[in-house]
Tab-separated table of C-alpha atoms and ligand atoms in Angstrom:
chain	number	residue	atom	x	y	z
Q	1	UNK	CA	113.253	100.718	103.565
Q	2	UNK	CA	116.094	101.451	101.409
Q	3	UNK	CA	115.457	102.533	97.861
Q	4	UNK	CA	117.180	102.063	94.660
Q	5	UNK	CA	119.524	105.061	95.151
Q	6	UNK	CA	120.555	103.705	98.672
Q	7	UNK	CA	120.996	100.214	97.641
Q	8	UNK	CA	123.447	101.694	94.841
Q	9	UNK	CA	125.363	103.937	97.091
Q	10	UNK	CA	126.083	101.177	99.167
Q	11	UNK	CA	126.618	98.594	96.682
Q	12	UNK	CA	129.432	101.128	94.500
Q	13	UNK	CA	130.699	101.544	98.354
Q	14	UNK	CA	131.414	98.206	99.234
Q	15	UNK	CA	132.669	97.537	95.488
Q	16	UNK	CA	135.703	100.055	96.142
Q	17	UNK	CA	136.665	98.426	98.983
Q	18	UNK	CA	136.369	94.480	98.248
Q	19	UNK	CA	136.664	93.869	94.960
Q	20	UNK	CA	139.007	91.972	93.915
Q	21	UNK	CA	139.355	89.958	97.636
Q	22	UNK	CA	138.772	86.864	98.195
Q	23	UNK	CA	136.564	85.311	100.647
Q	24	UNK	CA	138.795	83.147	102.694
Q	25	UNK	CA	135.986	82.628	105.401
Q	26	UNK	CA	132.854	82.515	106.425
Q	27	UNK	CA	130.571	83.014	109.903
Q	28	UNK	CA	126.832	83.228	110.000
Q	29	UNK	CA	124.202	83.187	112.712
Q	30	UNK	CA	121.797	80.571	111.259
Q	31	UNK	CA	118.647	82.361	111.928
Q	32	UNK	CA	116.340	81.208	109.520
Q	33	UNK	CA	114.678	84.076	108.083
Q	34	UNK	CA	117.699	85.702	106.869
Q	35	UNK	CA	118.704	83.169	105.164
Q	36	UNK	CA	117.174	82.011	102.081
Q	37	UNK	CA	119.772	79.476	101.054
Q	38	UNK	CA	121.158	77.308	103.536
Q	39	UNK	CA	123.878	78.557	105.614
Q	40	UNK	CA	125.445	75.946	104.521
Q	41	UNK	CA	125.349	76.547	100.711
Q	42	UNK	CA	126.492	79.788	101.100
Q	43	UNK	CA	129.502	79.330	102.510
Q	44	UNK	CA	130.136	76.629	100.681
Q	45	UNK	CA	130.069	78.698	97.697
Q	46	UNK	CA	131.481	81.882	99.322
Q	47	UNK	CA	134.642	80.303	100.285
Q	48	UNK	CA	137.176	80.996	98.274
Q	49	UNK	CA	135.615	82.664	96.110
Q	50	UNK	CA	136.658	85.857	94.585
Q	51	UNK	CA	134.815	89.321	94.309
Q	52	UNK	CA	134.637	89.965	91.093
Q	53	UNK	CA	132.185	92.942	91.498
Q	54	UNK	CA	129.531	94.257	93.550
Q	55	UNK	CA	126.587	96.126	91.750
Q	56	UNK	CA	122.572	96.570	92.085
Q	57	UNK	CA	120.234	95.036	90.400
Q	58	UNK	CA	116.444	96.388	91.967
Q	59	UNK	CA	116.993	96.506	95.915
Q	60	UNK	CA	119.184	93.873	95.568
Q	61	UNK	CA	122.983	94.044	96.154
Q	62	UNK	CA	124.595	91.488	93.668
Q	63	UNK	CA	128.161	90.093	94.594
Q	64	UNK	CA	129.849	88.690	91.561
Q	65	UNK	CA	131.868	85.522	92.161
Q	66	UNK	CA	134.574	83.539	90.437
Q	67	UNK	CA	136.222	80.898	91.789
Q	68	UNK	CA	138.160	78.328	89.661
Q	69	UNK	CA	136.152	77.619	86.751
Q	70	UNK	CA	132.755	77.604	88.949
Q	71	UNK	CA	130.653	81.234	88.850
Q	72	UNK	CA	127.949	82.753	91.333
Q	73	UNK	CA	126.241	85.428	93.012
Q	74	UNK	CA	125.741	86.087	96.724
Q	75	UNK	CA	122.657	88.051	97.039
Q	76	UNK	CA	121.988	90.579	99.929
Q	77	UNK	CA	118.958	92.204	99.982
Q	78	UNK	CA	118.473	94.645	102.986
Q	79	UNK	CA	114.814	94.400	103.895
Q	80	UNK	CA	114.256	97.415	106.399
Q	81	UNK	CA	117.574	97.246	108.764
Q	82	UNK	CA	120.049	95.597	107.083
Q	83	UNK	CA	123.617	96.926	106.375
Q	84	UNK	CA	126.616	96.091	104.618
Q	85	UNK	CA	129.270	96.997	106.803
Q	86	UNK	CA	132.940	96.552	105.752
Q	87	UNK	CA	135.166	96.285	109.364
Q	88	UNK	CA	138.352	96.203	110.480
Q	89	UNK	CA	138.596	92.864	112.335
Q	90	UNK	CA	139.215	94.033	115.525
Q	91	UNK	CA	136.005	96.619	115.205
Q	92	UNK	CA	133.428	95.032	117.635
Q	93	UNK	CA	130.689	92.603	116.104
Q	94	UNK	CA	127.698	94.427	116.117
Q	95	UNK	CA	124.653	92.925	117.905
Q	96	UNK	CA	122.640	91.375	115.282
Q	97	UNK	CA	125.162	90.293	113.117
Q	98	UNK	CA	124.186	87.776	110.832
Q	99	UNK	CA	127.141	87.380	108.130
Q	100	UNK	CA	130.706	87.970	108.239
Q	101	UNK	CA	133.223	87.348	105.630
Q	102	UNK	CA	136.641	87.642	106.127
Q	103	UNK	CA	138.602	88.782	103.323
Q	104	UNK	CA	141.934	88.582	101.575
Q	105	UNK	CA	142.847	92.008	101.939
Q	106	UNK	CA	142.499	91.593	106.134
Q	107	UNK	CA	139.075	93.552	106.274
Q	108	UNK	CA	135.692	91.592	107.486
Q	109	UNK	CA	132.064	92.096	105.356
Q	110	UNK	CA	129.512	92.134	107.646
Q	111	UNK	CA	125.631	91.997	107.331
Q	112	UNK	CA	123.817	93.510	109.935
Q	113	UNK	CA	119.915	93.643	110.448
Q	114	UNK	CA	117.967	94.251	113.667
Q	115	UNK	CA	114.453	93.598	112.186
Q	116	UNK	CA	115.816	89.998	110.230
Q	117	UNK	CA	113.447	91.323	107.207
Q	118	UNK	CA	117.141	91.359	105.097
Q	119	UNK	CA	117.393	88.507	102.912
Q	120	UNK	CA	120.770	86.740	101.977
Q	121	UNK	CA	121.304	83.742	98.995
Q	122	UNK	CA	123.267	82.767	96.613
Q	123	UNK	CA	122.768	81.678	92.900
Q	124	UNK	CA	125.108	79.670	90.502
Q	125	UNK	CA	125.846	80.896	87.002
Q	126	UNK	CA	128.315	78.315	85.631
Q	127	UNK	CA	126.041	76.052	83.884
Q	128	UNK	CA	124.721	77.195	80.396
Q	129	UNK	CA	120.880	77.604	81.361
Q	130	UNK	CA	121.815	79.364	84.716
Q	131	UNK	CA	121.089	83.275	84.408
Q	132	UNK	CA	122.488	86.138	86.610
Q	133	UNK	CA	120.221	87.200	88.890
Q	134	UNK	CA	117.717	89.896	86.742
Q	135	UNK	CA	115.386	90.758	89.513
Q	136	UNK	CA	111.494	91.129	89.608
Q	137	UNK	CA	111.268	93.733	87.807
Q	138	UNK	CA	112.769	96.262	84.815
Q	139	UNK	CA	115.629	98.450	85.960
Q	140	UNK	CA	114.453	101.953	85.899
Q	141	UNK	CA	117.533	103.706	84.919
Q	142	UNK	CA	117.930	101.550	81.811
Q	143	UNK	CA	114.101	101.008	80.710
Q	144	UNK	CA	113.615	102.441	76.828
Q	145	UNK	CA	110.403	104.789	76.713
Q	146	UNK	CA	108.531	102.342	74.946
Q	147	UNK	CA	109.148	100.017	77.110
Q	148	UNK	CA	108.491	102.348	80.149
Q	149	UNK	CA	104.883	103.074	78.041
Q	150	UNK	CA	103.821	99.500	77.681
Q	151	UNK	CA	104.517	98.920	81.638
Q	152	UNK	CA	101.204	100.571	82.202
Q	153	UNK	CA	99.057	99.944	79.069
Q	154	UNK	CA	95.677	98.346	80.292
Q	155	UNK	CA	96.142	98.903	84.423
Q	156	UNK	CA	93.017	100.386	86.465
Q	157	UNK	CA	95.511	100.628	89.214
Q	158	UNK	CA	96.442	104.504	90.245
Q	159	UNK	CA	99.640	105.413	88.584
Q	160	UNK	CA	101.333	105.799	92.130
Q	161	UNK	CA	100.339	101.965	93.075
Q	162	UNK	CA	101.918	101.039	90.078
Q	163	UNK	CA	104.781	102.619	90.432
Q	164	UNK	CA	105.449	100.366	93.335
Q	165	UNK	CA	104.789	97.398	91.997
Q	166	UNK	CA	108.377	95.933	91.786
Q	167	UNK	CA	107.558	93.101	89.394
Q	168	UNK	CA	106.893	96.289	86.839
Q	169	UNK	CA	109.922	98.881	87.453
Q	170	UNK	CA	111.590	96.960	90.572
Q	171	UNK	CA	113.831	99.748	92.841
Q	172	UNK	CA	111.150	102.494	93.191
Q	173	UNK	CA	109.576	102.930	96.715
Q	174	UNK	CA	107.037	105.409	98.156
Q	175	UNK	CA	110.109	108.509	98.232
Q	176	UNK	CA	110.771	108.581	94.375
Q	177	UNK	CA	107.260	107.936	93.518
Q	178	UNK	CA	106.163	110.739	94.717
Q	179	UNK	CA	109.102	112.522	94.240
Q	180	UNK	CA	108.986	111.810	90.576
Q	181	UNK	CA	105.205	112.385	90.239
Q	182	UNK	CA	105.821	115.419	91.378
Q	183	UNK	CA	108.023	116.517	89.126
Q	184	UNK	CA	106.132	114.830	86.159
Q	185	UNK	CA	103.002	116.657	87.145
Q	186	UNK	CA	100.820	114.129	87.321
Q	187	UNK	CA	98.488	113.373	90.169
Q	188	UNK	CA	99.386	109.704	92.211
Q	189	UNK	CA	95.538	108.893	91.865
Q	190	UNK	CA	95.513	109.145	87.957
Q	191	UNK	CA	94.668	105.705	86.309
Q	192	UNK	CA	97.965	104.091	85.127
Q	193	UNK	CA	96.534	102.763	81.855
Q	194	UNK	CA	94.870	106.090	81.361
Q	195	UNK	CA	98.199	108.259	81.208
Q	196	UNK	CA	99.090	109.671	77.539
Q	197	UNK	CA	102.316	108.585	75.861
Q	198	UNK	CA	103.850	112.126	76.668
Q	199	UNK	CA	103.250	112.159	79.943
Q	200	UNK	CA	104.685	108.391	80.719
Q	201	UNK	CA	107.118	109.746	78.673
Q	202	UNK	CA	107.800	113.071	81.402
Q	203	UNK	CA	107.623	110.408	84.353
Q	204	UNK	CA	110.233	108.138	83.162
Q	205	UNK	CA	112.559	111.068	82.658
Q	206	UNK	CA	111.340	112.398	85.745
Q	207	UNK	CA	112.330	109.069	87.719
Q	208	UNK	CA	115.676	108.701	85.944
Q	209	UNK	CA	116.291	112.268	86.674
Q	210	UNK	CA	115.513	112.146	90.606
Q	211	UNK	CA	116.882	108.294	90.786
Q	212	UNK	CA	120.351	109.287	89.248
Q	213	UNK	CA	120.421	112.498	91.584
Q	214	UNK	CA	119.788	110.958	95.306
Q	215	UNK	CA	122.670	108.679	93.746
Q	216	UNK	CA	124.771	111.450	93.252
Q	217	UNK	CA	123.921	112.747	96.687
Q	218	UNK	CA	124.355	109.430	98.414
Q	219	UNK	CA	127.669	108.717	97.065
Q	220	UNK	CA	128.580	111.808	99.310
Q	221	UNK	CA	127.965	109.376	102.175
Q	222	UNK	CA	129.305	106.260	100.756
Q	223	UNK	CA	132.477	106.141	103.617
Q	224	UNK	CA	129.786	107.017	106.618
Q	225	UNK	CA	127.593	104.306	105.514
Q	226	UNK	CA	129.971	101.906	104.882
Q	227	UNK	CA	132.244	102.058	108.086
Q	228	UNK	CA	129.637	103.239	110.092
Q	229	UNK	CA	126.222	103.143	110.667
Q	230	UNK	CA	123.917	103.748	108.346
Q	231	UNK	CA	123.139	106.647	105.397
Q	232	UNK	CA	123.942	109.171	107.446
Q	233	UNK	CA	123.818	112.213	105.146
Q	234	UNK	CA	121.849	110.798	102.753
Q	235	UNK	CA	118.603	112.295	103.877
Q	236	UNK	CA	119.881	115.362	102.973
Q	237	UNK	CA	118.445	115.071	99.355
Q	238	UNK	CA	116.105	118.118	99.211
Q	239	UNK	CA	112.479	116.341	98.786
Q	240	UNK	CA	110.078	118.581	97.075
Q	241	UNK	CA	107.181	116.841	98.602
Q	242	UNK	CA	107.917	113.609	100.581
Q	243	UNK	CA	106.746	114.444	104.034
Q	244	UNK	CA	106.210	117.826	103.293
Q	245	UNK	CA	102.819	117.411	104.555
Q	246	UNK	CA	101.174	121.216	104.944
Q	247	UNK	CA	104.044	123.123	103.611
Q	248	UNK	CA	104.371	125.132	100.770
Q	249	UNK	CA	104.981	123.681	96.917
Q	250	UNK	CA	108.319	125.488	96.357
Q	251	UNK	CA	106.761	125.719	92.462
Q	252	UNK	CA	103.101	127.510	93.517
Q	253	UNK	CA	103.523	128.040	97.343
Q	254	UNK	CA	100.162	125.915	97.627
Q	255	UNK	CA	100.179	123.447	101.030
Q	256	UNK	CA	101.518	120.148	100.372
Q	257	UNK	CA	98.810	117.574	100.756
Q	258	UNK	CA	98.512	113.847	102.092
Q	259	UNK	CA	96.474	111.278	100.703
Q	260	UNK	CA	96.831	107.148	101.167
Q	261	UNK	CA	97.068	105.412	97.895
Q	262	UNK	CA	97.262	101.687	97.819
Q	263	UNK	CA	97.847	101.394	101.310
Q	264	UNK	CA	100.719	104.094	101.364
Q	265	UNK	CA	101.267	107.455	102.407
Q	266	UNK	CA	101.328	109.845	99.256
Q	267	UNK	CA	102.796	113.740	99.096
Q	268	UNK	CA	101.774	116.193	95.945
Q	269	UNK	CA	100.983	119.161	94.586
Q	270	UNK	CA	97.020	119.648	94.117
Q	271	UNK	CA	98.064	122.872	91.799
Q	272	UNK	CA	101.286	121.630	89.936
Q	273	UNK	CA	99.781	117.483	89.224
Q	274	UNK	CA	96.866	117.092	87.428
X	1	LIG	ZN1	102.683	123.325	93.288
């Protein structure tokens, strides 16, 4: 499942290469779980319209559209499989192609997704009570440390469950909550609500810190992912305890350990979290 880092790298990818097209067609399978407006709808509205911008907002990859006087958003959330792949035309179709957009500039978008959990939609913005698309969620990158604090105040939940909840801090999945636990030092079992102001205040910088730096390392990958298939290259980021199961804490040398919280694996640091 990609994470908030992945979604960005792919969404700042495919925003270099299409912005500023327009959407002169539009193919789609029609199989109903991937689509969560009609087929129909969205190409009515994706048809000549122009990209404006493509950005994140959660896991969600927001495409900006303008199109005389009238203004929406094609939403493409990836689920587990999907990809955002921009193509040559004469590139084969992938198998399990559900989307593909030709474009002004002569290139094709295409969605792909094996497992159909990818999601695709669109949402008008033109009238005055429509808002763009905000997500479940807060954005973690942008949340204010009081904000971040008040998240939590009152939840029995452990801090690690919470962390995943998407309609609190939407983006964050099971890699850079434990990845960010770790480097806050604070154990995934530990009662949300119970956490002191400083150290909510070490996790948010922690997750900001670790969120902005698999972005960093994904951009690396950016042209792989996008033409290709997949993140290749992204896994690189060096996880200090996400499946690291056994080995040593590259802080204390103590063995990584494994525990399920909330129905999810969960790597730390007996020594370094308390
Ligand atoms: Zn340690």
């Amino acid at each position: 499942m990609p994470e908030l880092p992945e979604v960005e790298t792919v969404a700042n990818g495919v925003h270099a290469r299409v912005h500023g097209q327009t959407i002169q067609s539009i193919w789609t399978s029609n199989k109903p779980q991937t689509f969560k407006s009609t087929p129909e709808v969205i190409s009515e509205t994706l048809t000549g319209s122009r990209i404006e911008r493509v950005h994140r907002v959660g896991k969600t990859i927001v495409v900006d559209l303008k199109r005389s006087g009238m203004e929406a958003q094609f939403l493409v959330h990836l689920g587990m499989t999907g990809r955002l792949l921009v193509s040559e035309p004469d590139v084969p179709i992938p198998p399990h192609t559900h989307a593909v957009l030709s474009l002004s500039g002569g290139r094709e978008l295409r969605f792909v997704d094996a497992r159909r959990f990818g999601r695709l939609s669109v949402l008008t913005t033109h009238e005055e009570d429509d808002q763009p698309y905000s997500g479940p969620g807060k954005e973690p990158l942008l949340i204010s440390p009081p904000d971040f604090i008040a998240l939590f105040r009152g939840r029995k939940t452990p801090i690690k469950a919470a962390l995943l909840n998407q309609s609190l801090l939407h983006g964050v999945g099971n890699i850079y909550a434990d990845e960010g636990l770790f480097r806050a030092g604070i154990r995934p079992k530990r009662q949300a609500g119970r956490l002191t102001r400083a150290e909510l205040g070490r996790l948010r910088e922690a997750l900001i810190t670790v969120l902005k730096h698999a972005i960093e390392l994904g951009g690396s990958s950016v042209s792989d992912y996008v033409d290709a298939d997949g993140v290749r290259g992204f896994f690189q980021l060096e996880h200090r305890v996400y499946m690291r199961t056994g080995q040593p804490c590259l802080v204390c040398s103590t063995p990584i350990k494994k525990i399920v919280v909330g129905g999810r694996s969960t790597h730390f640091c007996p020594v370094c979290q308390q």
